[in-house]
Amino acid sequence: LASLVFQLRAQNQVLKKGVVDEQANSASLKEQLKMKDQSLRKLQQEMDSLTFRNQQLAKRVELLQDELALSEARGKKNKKSVESSSQLSQEQKSVFNEDLQKKIEENERLHILFFEADEQHKRLEAELRSRLEVLETDAAQHQAVVDSLTKKYTETIEKLQNDKAKLEVKSQTLEREAKDCRLRTEECQQQLKNLQAALGSRLEESLCIINEKVPFNDTRSARYNALNVPLHNRRNQLKLRDLAGQALAFVQELVTALLNFHTYTEQKVQIFPIDSATDTISPLNQKFSQYLHENASYVRPLEEGMLHLFESITEDTVTVLETTVKLKAFSEHLASYLGFLRKILPYQLKSLEEECESSLCTAALRARNMELHRDMKRLTAVFEKLHTYVSLLALPSTRPEGLLRTNYNFVFTNIAASLHGFHDILKDISKHYSQKAALEQEVPTATQKLITTNDCILSSVAALTNGAGKMASFFSNNLDHFSTSLSYGPKGGAEFISPLSAECMLQYKKKAAAYVKSLKKPCADSVPYEEALANRRVLLSSTESREGLAQQVQQSLEKIAKLEQEKEHWMLEAQLAKIKLEKENQKLKNSLSGHLTETIQEHSVLPNTAEQKKETTEKSLREPIKSTSLVITSLSLTLRVPIRVTNCSAPDVESREDLIKTHYMARIAELTSHLQLADSKSVHFHAECRALAKRLSLAEKSKESLTEELKLASQNITRLQASKLFCHDELMTTKRSYEDQLSMMSDHLCSMNETLTKQREEIDTLKMTSK
């Protein structure tokens, strides 16, 4: 702080010295301005005297001109006088002309001097004004810098003083905290000792339990750790399946293009340079076409192997290089196709050489054939590279020690580079073959069959090029994903030990997934929270509450007991009625022997009565009896009809008894239903009354709470009004203080305006004096 104050004082002295120098310069400039003003005044006085002299001379010239006019007017009267006056006037004219000429020259010289002095004065005035403005701006800037520095220094001093006070307070608080920390550290050390002792005892216990209960730790051994199931990444598996699907589509496209290329090459060998339809081709081309005819048996398995590899990658499996067993089959199919390419390569090269030796082959066509000769060798070499790296990728699924996990990334990058090389070679083959086809069309023996075959070969090569480009870009874009996702293993272990351990791991994974699936249980449906809140009051006062249900259960039990008693009573009544019925039937049987003749006479009436009984029984069963009067009338009707037939036969008696029984049973059922309905209505009304009573009590409670809230709200309103008045008073006081500050600021502004007007007047006076 002392060094900062010393620096500020030194800078302040330098600034004061600069301000003093500038003030001395401005005083010297003001003196120079006064001297210039004095010289300007002298020149102005000379100018005024010259203008006065010029006016006198002008008046004298006018007088002379008037005298000349008078003399001319008098010249007519007297010639003599005219002649004498003419001589005098000529002499006077010559004198006047000489005098006038001198005055004009003197006037010109004075005008030139005046103009030069005026120009010099203006130039000096402009220079002085510019210098004055520069000095004023410099002075203002220096003054502003001085003011800002003084303000800054005062602010820094105040800030430093405040910081010093804060630091003193902070040092005191830190001292207190240090004391507290010392006490806490002592307590913590004591706690640490206690915890160390407790943890030591627990560690000994846990070590004893581990040694006694845990047989071994499988993560220490790589062989046992390889049997542990790694973390399953479903998204990674789906991504790998998607990538395998894209690779399958690209391989299918390549397989189709290769089939077309070999087939059309076979057609080309049989057409050019010698057409097999008109002449016999060479034994070399015959053997070459025979081998090319077998291309499907070598190319198709590539698609099948890739399809099996795609089907082996599912969502539930763990796809790594140790578990992709189908990659070995694809590698074998690729090896068989590579053997096919090696088998046809010498025949293809010899066929091109034989074509170059024919008489139809020109020099340009020979050059194109030699380029294709080199391209075919390169193509076979690229397939050998691809087979080498694919067979290396298939090693972990059969013999893991053949390829280390650290070399996976290297193999993938080399596969990507080989695919790009394959694409470049196919582009060269397409370019050279298109040039060759254009040259073959110019041969005089070229047929339409040859042209169409060349077009087909070019289209198949173009398809091969596009497919290879897509495959290369696809593999390069997903290179990081392949290298990371196909090389992970169990947690804590570096790799799988063998394919057998990987297979066991997959079996364990399936068992674990089945166990977890068996543990999962569907969650029961629950009421939404909003609906539960909405129905809370209804649930509190509903008829399904515990008390209402208990009362309903008690009432239903009492009714069941009463109904059981009534049932026993009616069963006894039914037994008595049955005994009476048997007695009546016995009496009827005895009385039947005396009335046989009546039965014969009225035999024809029985069917009608039977039909009537059936209709009445059906009506009684179908339609419920609505009133007691109807029941009485129906009973009288049903009793009247069989009274006539009582003495006829036993079946009529039984039908009559059944009819009465059914009628009474229907009536009893109807009355019981009415009774049950009335009981249920009464229970429902009772429950409704209880619910309404509960709702009323809840409403009263809510009313009491609302009245309390209303009282609190009114008290808060009164408090807010009091605080509002207090705030209004405070606002008025602050308003007054602000008005006082504004008045002070307005006075300050007025004083500043006055100083500005004074400065402007001084500037105007300086300008006037400079003028």
PDB file of C-alpha atoms in Angstrom, residues 71-320:
ATOM      1  CA  SER A  71     -15.196  75.278 -69.391  1.00  0.00           C
ATOM      2  CA  GLU A  72     -16.442  73.279 -72.355  1.00  0.00           C
ATOM      3  CA  ALA A  73     -19.835  75.041 -72.149  1.00  0.00           C
ATOM      4  CA  ARG A  74     -18.189  78.429 -72.179  1.00  0.00           C
ATOM      5  CA  GLY A  75     -15.946  77.533 -75.099  1.00  0.00           C
ATOM      6  CA  LYS A  76     -18.562  78.304 -77.677  1.00  0.00           C
ATOM      7  CA  LYS A  77     -18.900  81.963 -76.659  1.00  0.00           C
ATOM      8  CA  ASN A  78     -15.410  82.924 -76.882  1.00  0.00           C
ATOM      9  CA  LYS A  79     -12.984  81.076 -79.058  1.00  0.00           C
ATOM     10  CA  LYS A  80     -10.060  82.985 -77.842  1.00  0.00           C
ATOM     11  CA  SER A  81     -10.906  82.437 -74.355  1.00  0.00           C
ATOM     12  CA  VAL A  82     -11.422  78.866 -75.317  1.00  0.00           C
ATOM     13  CA  GLU A  83      -8.075  78.513 -76.871  1.00  0.00           C
ATOM     14  CA  SER A  84      -6.414  80.065 -73.856  1.00  0.00           C
ATOM     15  CA  SER A  85      -8.554  78.024 -71.518  1.00  0.00           C
ATOM     16  CA  SER A  86      -7.831  74.898 -73.544  1.00  0.00           C
ATOM     17  CA  GLN A  87      -4.154  75.434 -73.149  1.00  0.00           C
ATOM     18  CA  LEU A  88      -4.627  75.957 -69.442  1.00  0.00           C
ATOM     19  CA  SER A  89      -6.913  72.941 -69.187  1.00  0.00           C
ATOM     20  CA  GLN A  90      -4.454  70.768 -71.061  1.00  0.00           C
ATOM     21  CA  GLU A  91      -1.669  71.786 -68.708  1.00  0.00           C
ATOM     22  CA  GLN A  92      -3.953  71.207 -65.743  1.00  0.00           C
ATOM     23  CA  LYS A  93      -5.044  67.889 -67.201  1.00  0.00           C
ATOM     24  CA  SER A  94      -1.496  66.747 -67.610  1.00  0.00           C
ATOM     25  CA  VAL A  95      -0.715  67.810 -64.049  1.00  0.00           C
ATOM     26  CA  PHE A  96      -3.824  66.142 -62.758  1.00  0.00           C
ATOM     27  CA  ASN A  97      -3.163  63.013 -64.767  1.00  0.00           C
ATOM     28  CA  GLU A  98       0.329  62.709 -63.416  1.00  0.00           C
ATOM     29  CA  ASP A  99      -0.909  63.325 -59.910  1.00  0.00           C
ATOM     30  CA  LEU A 100      -3.740  60.866 -60.416  1.00  0.00           C
ATOM     31  CA  GLN A 101      -1.384  58.273 -61.847  1.00  0.00           C
ATOM     32  CA  LYS A 102       0.885  58.594 -58.820  1.00  0.00           C
ATOM     33  CA  LYS A 103      -2.072  58.297 -56.460  1.00  0.00           C
ATOM     34  CA  ILE A 104      -3.368  55.230 -58.311  1.00  0.00           C
ATOM     35  CA  GLU A 105       0.039  53.553 -58.125  1.00  0.00           C
ATOM     36  CA  GLU A 106       0.317  54.402 -54.481  1.00  0.00           C
ATOM     37  CA  ASN A 107      -3.209  53.104 -53.891  1.00  0.00           C
ATOM     38  CA  GLU A 108      -2.361  49.852 -55.690  1.00  0.00           C
ATOM     39  CA  ARG A 109       0.768  49.411 -53.642  1.00  0.00           C
ATOM     40  CA  LEU A 110      -1.170  50.077 -50.447  1.00  0.00           C
ATOM     41  CA  HIS A 111      -3.889  47.627 -51.509  1.00  0.00           C
ATOM     42  CA  ILE A 112      -1.254  44.959 -52.134  1.00  0.00           C
ATOM     43  CA  LEU A 113       0.337  45.613 -48.776  1.00  0.00           C
ATOM     44  CA  PHE A 114      -3.035  45.575 -47.100  1.00  0.00           C
ATOM     45  CA  PHE A 115      -3.988  42.316 -48.829  1.00  0.00           C
ATOM     46  CA  GLU A 116      -0.708  40.691 -47.869  1.00  0.00           C
ATOM     47  CA  ALA A 117      -1.039  41.899 -44.301  1.00  0.00           C
ATOM     48  CA  ASP A 118      -4.627  40.691 -44.200  1.00  0.00           C
ATOM     49  CA  GLU A 119      -3.655  37.272 -45.556  1.00  0.00           C
ATOM     50  CA  GLN A 120      -0.777  37.000 -43.096  1.00  0.00           C
ATOM     51  CA  HIS A 121      -3.076  38.055 -40.295  1.00  0.00           C
ATOM     52  CA  LYS A 122      -5.682  35.462 -41.258  1.00  0.00           C
ATOM     53  CA  ARG A 123      -3.070  32.748 -41.524  1.00  0.00           C
ATOM     54  CA  LEU A 124      -1.612  33.678 -38.152  1.00  0.00           C
ATOM     55  CA  GLU A 125      -5.069  33.862 -36.660  1.00  0.00           C
ATOM     56  CA  ALA A 126      -5.939  30.387 -38.008  1.00  0.00           C
ATOM     57  CA  GLU A 127      -2.687  28.950 -36.714  1.00  0.00           C
ATOM     58  CA  LEU A 128      -3.161  30.545 -33.353  1.00  0.00           C
ATOM     59  CA  ARG A 129      -6.765  29.386 -33.187  1.00  0.00           C
ATOM     60  CA  SER A 130      -5.829  25.819 -34.070  1.00  0.00           C
ATOM     61  CA  ARG A 131      -2.994  25.914 -31.587  1.00  0.00           C
ATOM     62  CA  LEU A 132      -5.311  27.400 -28.981  1.00  0.00           C
ATOM     63  CA  GLU A 133      -7.885  24.671 -29.598  1.00  0.00           C
ATOM     64  CA  VAL A 134      -5.190  21.995 -29.366  1.00  0.00           C
ATOM     65  CA  LEU A 135      -3.898  23.511 -26.176  1.00  0.00           C
ATOM     66  CA  GLU A 136      -7.407  23.785 -24.756  1.00  0.00           C
ATOM     67  CA  THR A 137      -8.149  20.164 -25.615  1.00  0.00           C
ATOM     68  CA  ASP A 138      -4.814  19.077 -24.156  1.00  0.00           C
ATOM     69  CA  ALA A 139      -5.491  21.099 -21.047  1.00  0.00           C
ATOM     70  CA  ALA A 140      -8.986  19.630 -20.777  1.00  0.00           C
ATOM     71  CA  GLN A 141      -7.618  16.135 -21.296  1.00  0.00           C
ATOM     72  CA  HIS A 142      -4.891  16.697 -18.742  1.00  0.00           C
ATOM     73  CA  GLN A 143      -7.418  18.097 -16.339  1.00  0.00           C
ATOM     74  CA  ALA A 144      -9.724  15.134 -16.938  1.00  0.00           C
ATOM     75  CA  VAL A 145      -6.804  12.739 -16.474  1.00  0.00           C
ATOM     76  CA  VAL A 146      -5.819  14.542 -13.295  1.00  0.00           C
ATOM     77  CA  ASP A 147      -9.409  14.440 -12.034  1.00  0.00           C
ATOM     78  CA  SER A 148      -9.801  10.787 -12.937  1.00  0.00           C
ATOM     79  CA  LEU A 149      -6.484   9.910 -11.341  1.00  0.00           C
ATOM     80  CA  THR A 150      -7.273  11.826  -8.192  1.00  0.00           C
ATOM     81  CA  LYS A 151     -10.688  10.190  -8.065  1.00  0.00           C
ATOM     82  CA  LYS A 152      -9.128   6.801  -8.772  1.00  0.00           C
ATOM     83  CA  TYR A 153      -6.463   7.341  -6.139  1.00  0.00           C
ATOM     84  CA  THR A 154      -9.039   8.395  -3.563  1.00  0.00           C
ATOM     85  CA  GLU A 155     -11.191   5.401  -4.443  1.00  0.00           C
ATOM     86  CA  THR A 156      -8.213   3.049  -4.244  1.00  0.00           C
ATOM     87  CA  ILE A 157      -7.180   4.539  -0.913  1.00  0.00           C
ATOM     88  CA  GLU A 158     -10.702   4.109   0.432  1.00  0.00           C
ATOM     89  CA  LYS A 159     -10.883   0.614  -1.013  1.00  0.00           C
ATOM     90  CA  LEU A 160      -7.546  -0.310   0.503  1.00  0.00           C
ATOM     91  CA  GLN A 161      -8.612   1.079   3.833  1.00  0.00           C
ATOM     92  CA  ASN A 162     -11.841  -0.942   3.658  1.00  0.00           C
ATOM     93  CA  ASP A 163      -9.895  -4.031   2.592  1.00  0.00           C
ATOM     94  CA  LYS A 164      -7.539  -3.490   5.482  1.00  0.00           C
ATOM     95  CA  ALA A 165     -10.466  -3.317   7.907  1.00  0.00           C
ATOM     96  CA  LYS A 166     -12.058  -6.395   6.308  1.00  0.00           C
ATOM     97  CA  LEU A 167      -8.775  -8.271   6.465  1.00  0.00           C
ATOM     98  CA  GLU A 168      -8.402  -7.400  10.113  1.00  0.00           C
ATOM     99  CA  VAL A 169     -11.921  -8.678  10.800  1.00  0.00           C
ATOM    100  CA  LYS A 170     -11.230 -11.745   8.671  1.00  0.00           C
ATOM    101  CA  SER A 171      -7.968 -12.426  10.489  1.00  0.00           C
ATOM    102  CA  GLN A 172      -9.814 -12.297  13.789  1.00  0.00           C
ATOM    103  CA  THR A 173     -12.508 -14.675  12.506  1.00  0.00           C
ATOM    104  CA  LEU A 174      -9.819 -16.973  11.092  1.00  0.00           C
ATOM    105  CA  GLU A 175      -8.095 -17.047  14.421  1.00  0.00           C
ATOM    106  CA  ARG A 176     -11.355 -18.055  16.063  1.00  0.00           C
ATOM    107  CA  GLU A 177     -11.939 -20.685  13.367  1.00  0.00           C
ATOM    108  CA  ALA A 178      -8.388 -21.958  13.837  1.00  0.00           C
ATOM    109  CA  LYS A 179      -9.084 -22.453  17.519  1.00  0.00           C
ATOM    110  CA  ASP A 180     -12.333 -24.247  16.692  1.00  0.00           C
ATOM    111  CA  CYS A 181     -10.512 -26.363  14.095  1.00  0.00           C
ATOM    112  CA  ARG A 182      -7.904 -27.380  16.619  1.00  0.00           C
ATOM    113  CA  LEU A 183     -10.625 -28.539  18.964  1.00  0.00           C
ATOM    114  CA  ARG A 184     -12.392 -30.346  16.143  1.00  0.00           C
ATOM    115  CA  THR A 185      -9.180 -32.019  14.988  1.00  0.00           C
ATOM    116  CA  GLU A 186      -8.634 -33.345  18.480  1.00  0.00           C
ATOM    117  CA  GLU A 187     -12.197 -34.682  18.509  1.00  0.00           C
ATOM    118  CA  CYS A 188     -11.793 -36.126  15.000  1.00  0.00           C
ATOM    119  CA  GLN A 189      -8.540 -37.808  15.949  1.00  0.00           C
ATOM    120  CA  GLN A 190     -10.253 -39.398  18.889  1.00  0.00           C
ATOM    121  CA  GLN A 191     -13.162 -40.498  16.650  1.00  0.00           C
ATOM    122  CA  LEU A 192     -10.661 -41.782  14.061  1.00  0.00           C
ATOM    123  CA  LYS A 193      -8.956 -43.913  16.666  1.00  0.00           C
ATOM    124  CA  ASN A 194     -12.298 -45.325  17.756  1.00  0.00           C
ATOM    125  CA  LEU A 195     -13.334 -45.981  14.137  1.00  0.00           C
ATOM    126  CA  GLN A 196     -10.017 -47.620  13.333  1.00  0.00           C
ATOM    127  CA  ALA A 197     -10.432 -49.918  16.272  1.00  0.00           C
ATOM    128  CA  ALA A 198     -14.056 -50.725  15.310  1.00  0.00           C
ATOM    129  CA  LEU A 199     -13.181 -51.216  11.631  1.00  0.00           C
ATOM    130  CA  GLY A 200     -10.222 -53.387  12.559  1.00  0.00           C
ATOM    131  CA  SER A 201     -12.443 -55.672  14.576  1.00  0.00           C
ATOM    132  CA  ARG A 202     -15.066 -55.751  11.796  1.00  0.00           C
ATOM    133  CA  LEU A 203     -12.352 -56.445   9.211  1.00  0.00           C
ATOM    134  CA  GLU A 204     -11.098 -59.387  11.235  1.00  0.00           C
ATOM    135  CA  GLU A 205     -14.656 -60.721  11.510  1.00  0.00           C
ATOM    136  CA  SER A 206     -15.340 -60.254   7.785  1.00  0.00           C
ATOM    137  CA  LEU A 207     -12.013 -61.886   6.864  1.00  0.00           C
ATOM    138  CA  CYS A 208     -12.859 -64.825   9.063  1.00  0.00           C
ATOM    139  CA  ILE A 209     -16.304 -65.113   7.431  1.00  0.00           C
ATOM    140  CA  ILE A 210     -14.783 -64.845   3.928  1.00  0.00           C
ATOM    141  CA  ASN A 211     -12.170 -67.462   4.700  1.00  0.00           C
ATOM    142  CA  GLU A 212     -14.765 -69.803   6.170  1.00  0.00           C
ATOM    143  CA  LYS A 213     -17.733 -69.215   3.840  1.00  0.00           C
ATOM    144  CA  VAL A 214     -16.366 -68.020   0.445  1.00  0.00           C
ATOM    145  CA  PRO A 215     -14.595 -70.882  -1.374  1.00  0.00           C
ATOM    146  CA  PHE A 216     -12.665 -68.804  -3.964  1.00  0.00           C
ATOM    147  CA  ASN A 217     -12.661 -65.481  -5.857  1.00  0.00           C
ATOM    148  CA  ASP A 218     -13.316 -66.170  -9.536  1.00  0.00           C
ATOM    149  CA  THR A 219     -12.135 -62.745 -10.727  1.00  0.00           C
ATOM    150  CA  ARG A 220      -8.549 -63.519  -9.758  1.00  0.00           C
ATOM    151  CA  SER A 221      -8.272 -66.386 -12.216  1.00  0.00           C
ATOM    152  CA  ALA A 222      -8.641 -65.548 -15.920  1.00  0.00           C
ATOM    153  CA  ARG A 223     -10.124 -68.965 -16.700  1.00  0.00           C
ATOM    154  CA  TYR A 224     -12.857 -68.654 -14.104  1.00  0.00           C
ATOM    155  CA  ASN A 225     -13.471 -64.975 -14.865  1.00  0.00           C
ATOM    156  CA  ALA A 226     -14.088 -65.856 -18.522  1.00  0.00           C
ATOM    157  CA  LEU A 227     -17.203 -67.763 -17.370  1.00  0.00           C
ATOM    158  CA  ASN A 228     -18.699 -64.603 -15.824  1.00  0.00           C
ATOM    159  CA  VAL A 229     -21.358 -62.874 -17.907  1.00  0.00           C
ATOM    160  CA  PRO A 230     -20.197 -59.413 -19.087  1.00  0.00           C
ATOM    161  CA  LEU A 231     -22.406 -56.362 -18.937  1.00  0.00           C
ATOM    162  CA  HIS A 232     -25.070 -56.696 -21.609  1.00  0.00           C
ATOM    163  CA  ASN A 233     -25.484 -53.672 -23.854  1.00  0.00           C
ATOM    164  CA  ARG A 234     -28.754 -54.085 -25.746  1.00  0.00           C
ATOM    165  CA  ARG A 235     -28.203 -50.917 -27.750  1.00  0.00           C
ATOM    166  CA  ASN A 236     -24.779 -52.213 -28.810  1.00  0.00           C
ATOM    167  CA  GLN A 237     -26.294 -55.545 -29.907  1.00  0.00           C
ATOM    168  CA  LEU A 238     -29.008 -53.797 -31.931  1.00  0.00           C
ATOM    169  CA  LYS A 239     -26.372 -51.583 -33.532  1.00  0.00           C
ATOM    170  CA  LEU A 240     -24.240 -54.635 -34.423  1.00  0.00           C
ATOM    171  CA  ARG A 241     -27.268 -56.409 -35.899  1.00  0.00           C
ATOM    172  CA  ASP A 242     -28.080 -53.335 -37.944  1.00  0.00           C
ATOM    173  CA  LEU A 243     -24.484 -53.134 -39.178  1.00  0.00           C
ATOM    174  CA  ALA A 244     -24.496 -56.858 -39.986  1.00  0.00           C
ATOM    175  CA  GLY A 245     -27.713 -56.337 -41.969  1.00  0.00           C
ATOM    176  CA  GLN A 246     -26.110 -53.520 -43.947  1.00  0.00           C
ATOM    177  CA  ALA A 247     -23.009 -55.660 -44.579  1.00  0.00           C
ATOM    178  CA  LEU A 248     -25.270 -58.526 -45.751  1.00  0.00           C
ATOM    179  CA  ALA A 249     -26.953 -56.181 -48.249  1.00  0.00           C
ATOM    180  CA  PHE A 250     -23.563 -55.016 -49.548  1.00  0.00           C
ATOM    181  CA  VAL A 251     -22.281 -58.622 -49.824  1.00  0.00           C
ATOM    182  CA  GLN A 252     -25.438 -59.635 -51.701  1.00  0.00           C
ATOM    183  CA  GLU A 253     -24.883 -56.754 -54.105  1.00  0.00           C
ATOM    184  CA  LEU A 254     -21.228 -57.777 -54.581  1.00  0.00           C
ATOM    185  CA  VAL A 255     -22.188 -61.436 -55.093  1.00  0.00           C
ATOM    186  CA  THR A 256     -24.714 -60.495 -57.794  1.00  0.00           C
ATOM    187  CA  ALA A 257     -22.154 -58.298 -59.548  1.00  0.00           C
ATOM    188  CA  LEU A 258     -19.444 -61.014 -59.359  1.00  0.00           C
ATOM    189  CA  LEU A 259     -21.829 -63.621 -60.790  1.00  0.00           C
ATOM    190  CA  ASN A 260     -22.685 -61.303 -63.670  1.00  0.00           C
ATOM    191  CA  PHE A 261     -19.022 -60.414 -64.259  1.00  0.00           C
ATOM    192  CA  HIS A 262     -17.858 -64.055 -64.457  1.00  0.00           C
ATOM    193  CA  THR A 263     -20.842 -65.110 -66.581  1.00  0.00           C
ATOM    194  CA  TYR A 264     -20.407 -62.286 -69.108  1.00  0.00           C
ATOM    195  CA  THR A 265     -16.641 -62.884 -69.152  1.00  0.00           C
ATOM    196  CA  GLU A 266     -17.389 -66.505 -70.123  1.00  0.00           C
ATOM    197  CA  GLN A 267     -19.624 -65.247 -72.967  1.00  0.00           C
ATOM    198  CA  LYS A 268     -16.908 -62.826 -74.081  1.00  0.00           C
ATOM    199  CA  VAL A 269     -14.265 -65.608 -74.215  1.00  0.00           C
ATOM    200  CA  GLN A 270     -16.535 -67.642 -76.502  1.00  0.00           C
ATOM    201  CA  ILE A 271     -17.157 -64.648 -78.837  1.00  0.00           C
ATOM    202  CA  PHE A 272     -13.880 -62.723 -79.148  1.00  0.00           C
ATOM    203  CA  PRO A 273     -11.395 -62.993 -80.845  1.00  0.00           C
ATOM    204  CA  ILE A 274     -12.914 -66.171 -82.332  1.00  0.00           C
ATOM    205  CA  ASP A 275     -16.665 -66.828 -82.295  1.00  0.00           C
ATOM    206  CA  SER A 276     -17.420 -70.380 -81.122  1.00  0.00           C
ATOM    207  CA  ALA A 277     -20.560 -70.417 -83.279  1.00  0.00           C
ATOM    208  CA  THR A 278     -18.560 -70.152 -86.521  1.00  0.00           C
ATOM    209  CA  ASP A 279     -15.141 -71.557 -85.583  1.00  0.00           C
ATOM    210  CA  THR A 280     -13.527 -73.565 -82.820  1.00  0.00           C
ATOM    211  CA  ILE A 281     -11.896 -71.570 -80.067  1.00  0.00           C
ATOM    212  CA  SER A 282      -8.518 -72.428 -78.587  1.00  0.00           C
ATOM    213  CA  PRO A 283      -8.187 -75.177 -75.921  1.00  0.00           C
ATOM    214  CA  LEU A 284      -7.030 -72.531 -73.468  1.00  0.00           C
ATOM    215  CA  ASN A 285     -10.227 -70.488 -73.849  1.00  0.00           C
ATOM    216  CA  GLN A 286     -12.290 -73.692 -73.714  1.00  0.00           C
ATOM    217  CA  LYS A 287     -10.752 -74.595 -70.349  1.00  0.00           C
ATOM    218  CA  PHE A 288     -11.113 -70.984 -69.163  1.00  0.00           C
ATOM    219  CA  SER A 289     -14.814 -70.867 -70.080  1.00  0.00           C
ATOM    220  CA  GLN A 290     -15.308 -74.264 -68.397  1.00  0.00           C
ATOM    221  CA  TYR A 291     -13.837 -72.918 -65.138  1.00  0.00           C
ATOM    222  CA  LEU A 292     -15.829 -69.685 -65.411  1.00  0.00           C
ATOM    223  CA  HIS A 293     -19.015 -71.720 -65.790  1.00  0.00           C
ATOM    224  CA  GLU A 294     -18.444 -73.042 -62.224  1.00  0.00           C
ATOM    225  CA  ASN A 295     -18.400 -69.541 -60.634  1.00  0.00           C
ATOM    226  CA  ALA A 296     -21.799 -69.848 -58.914  1.00  0.00           C
ATOM    227  CA  SER A 297     -20.617 -72.744 -56.724  1.00  0.00           C
ATOM    228  CA  TYR A 298     -17.861 -70.487 -55.345  1.00  0.00           C
ATOM    229  CA  VAL A 299     -19.642 -67.116 -55.243  1.00  0.00           C
ATOM    230  CA  ARG A 300     -23.048 -68.118 -53.791  1.00  0.00           C
ATOM    231  CA  PRO A 301     -21.585 -69.512 -50.512  1.00  0.00           C
ATOM    232  CA  LEU A 302     -20.278 -66.028 -49.690  1.00  0.00           C
ATOM    233  CA  GLU A 303     -23.860 -64.742 -49.472  1.00  0.00           C
ATOM    234  CA  GLU A 304     -24.963 -67.816 -47.486  1.00  0.00           C
ATOM    235  CA  GLY A 305     -22.076 -67.438 -45.009  1.00  0.00           C
ATOM    236  CA  MET A 306     -22.845 -63.758 -44.465  1.00  0.00           C
ATOM    237  CA  LEU A 307     -26.552 -64.587 -43.990  1.00  0.00           C
ATOM    238  CA  HIS A 308     -25.705 -67.190 -41.315  1.00  0.00           C
ATOM    239  CA  LEU A 309     -23.434 -64.656 -39.613  1.00  0.00           C
ATOM    240  CA  PHE A 310     -26.256 -62.072 -39.608  1.00  0.00           C
ATOM    241  CA  GLU A 311     -28.717 -64.608 -38.167  1.00  0.00           C
ATOM    242  CA  SER A 312     -26.272 -65.491 -35.358  1.00  0.00           C
ATOM    243  CA  ILE A 313     -26.217 -61.861 -34.119  1.00  0.00           C
ATOM    244  CA  THR A 314     -29.384 -61.401 -32.056  1.00  0.00           C
ATOM    245  CA  GLU A 315     -30.508 -59.073 -29.288  1.00  0.00           C
ATOM    246  CA  ASP A 316     -30.041 -61.668 -26.531  1.00  0.00           C
ATOM    247  CA  THR A 317     -26.534 -62.839 -27.424  1.00  0.00           C
ATOM    248  CA  VAL A 318     -23.176 -61.332 -26.499  1.00  0.00           C
ATOM    249  CA  THR A 319     -21.489 -60.703 -29.838  1.00  0.00           C
ATOM    250  CA  VAL A 320     -17.685 -60.625 -29.649  1.00  0.00           C
TER     251      VAL A 320
END
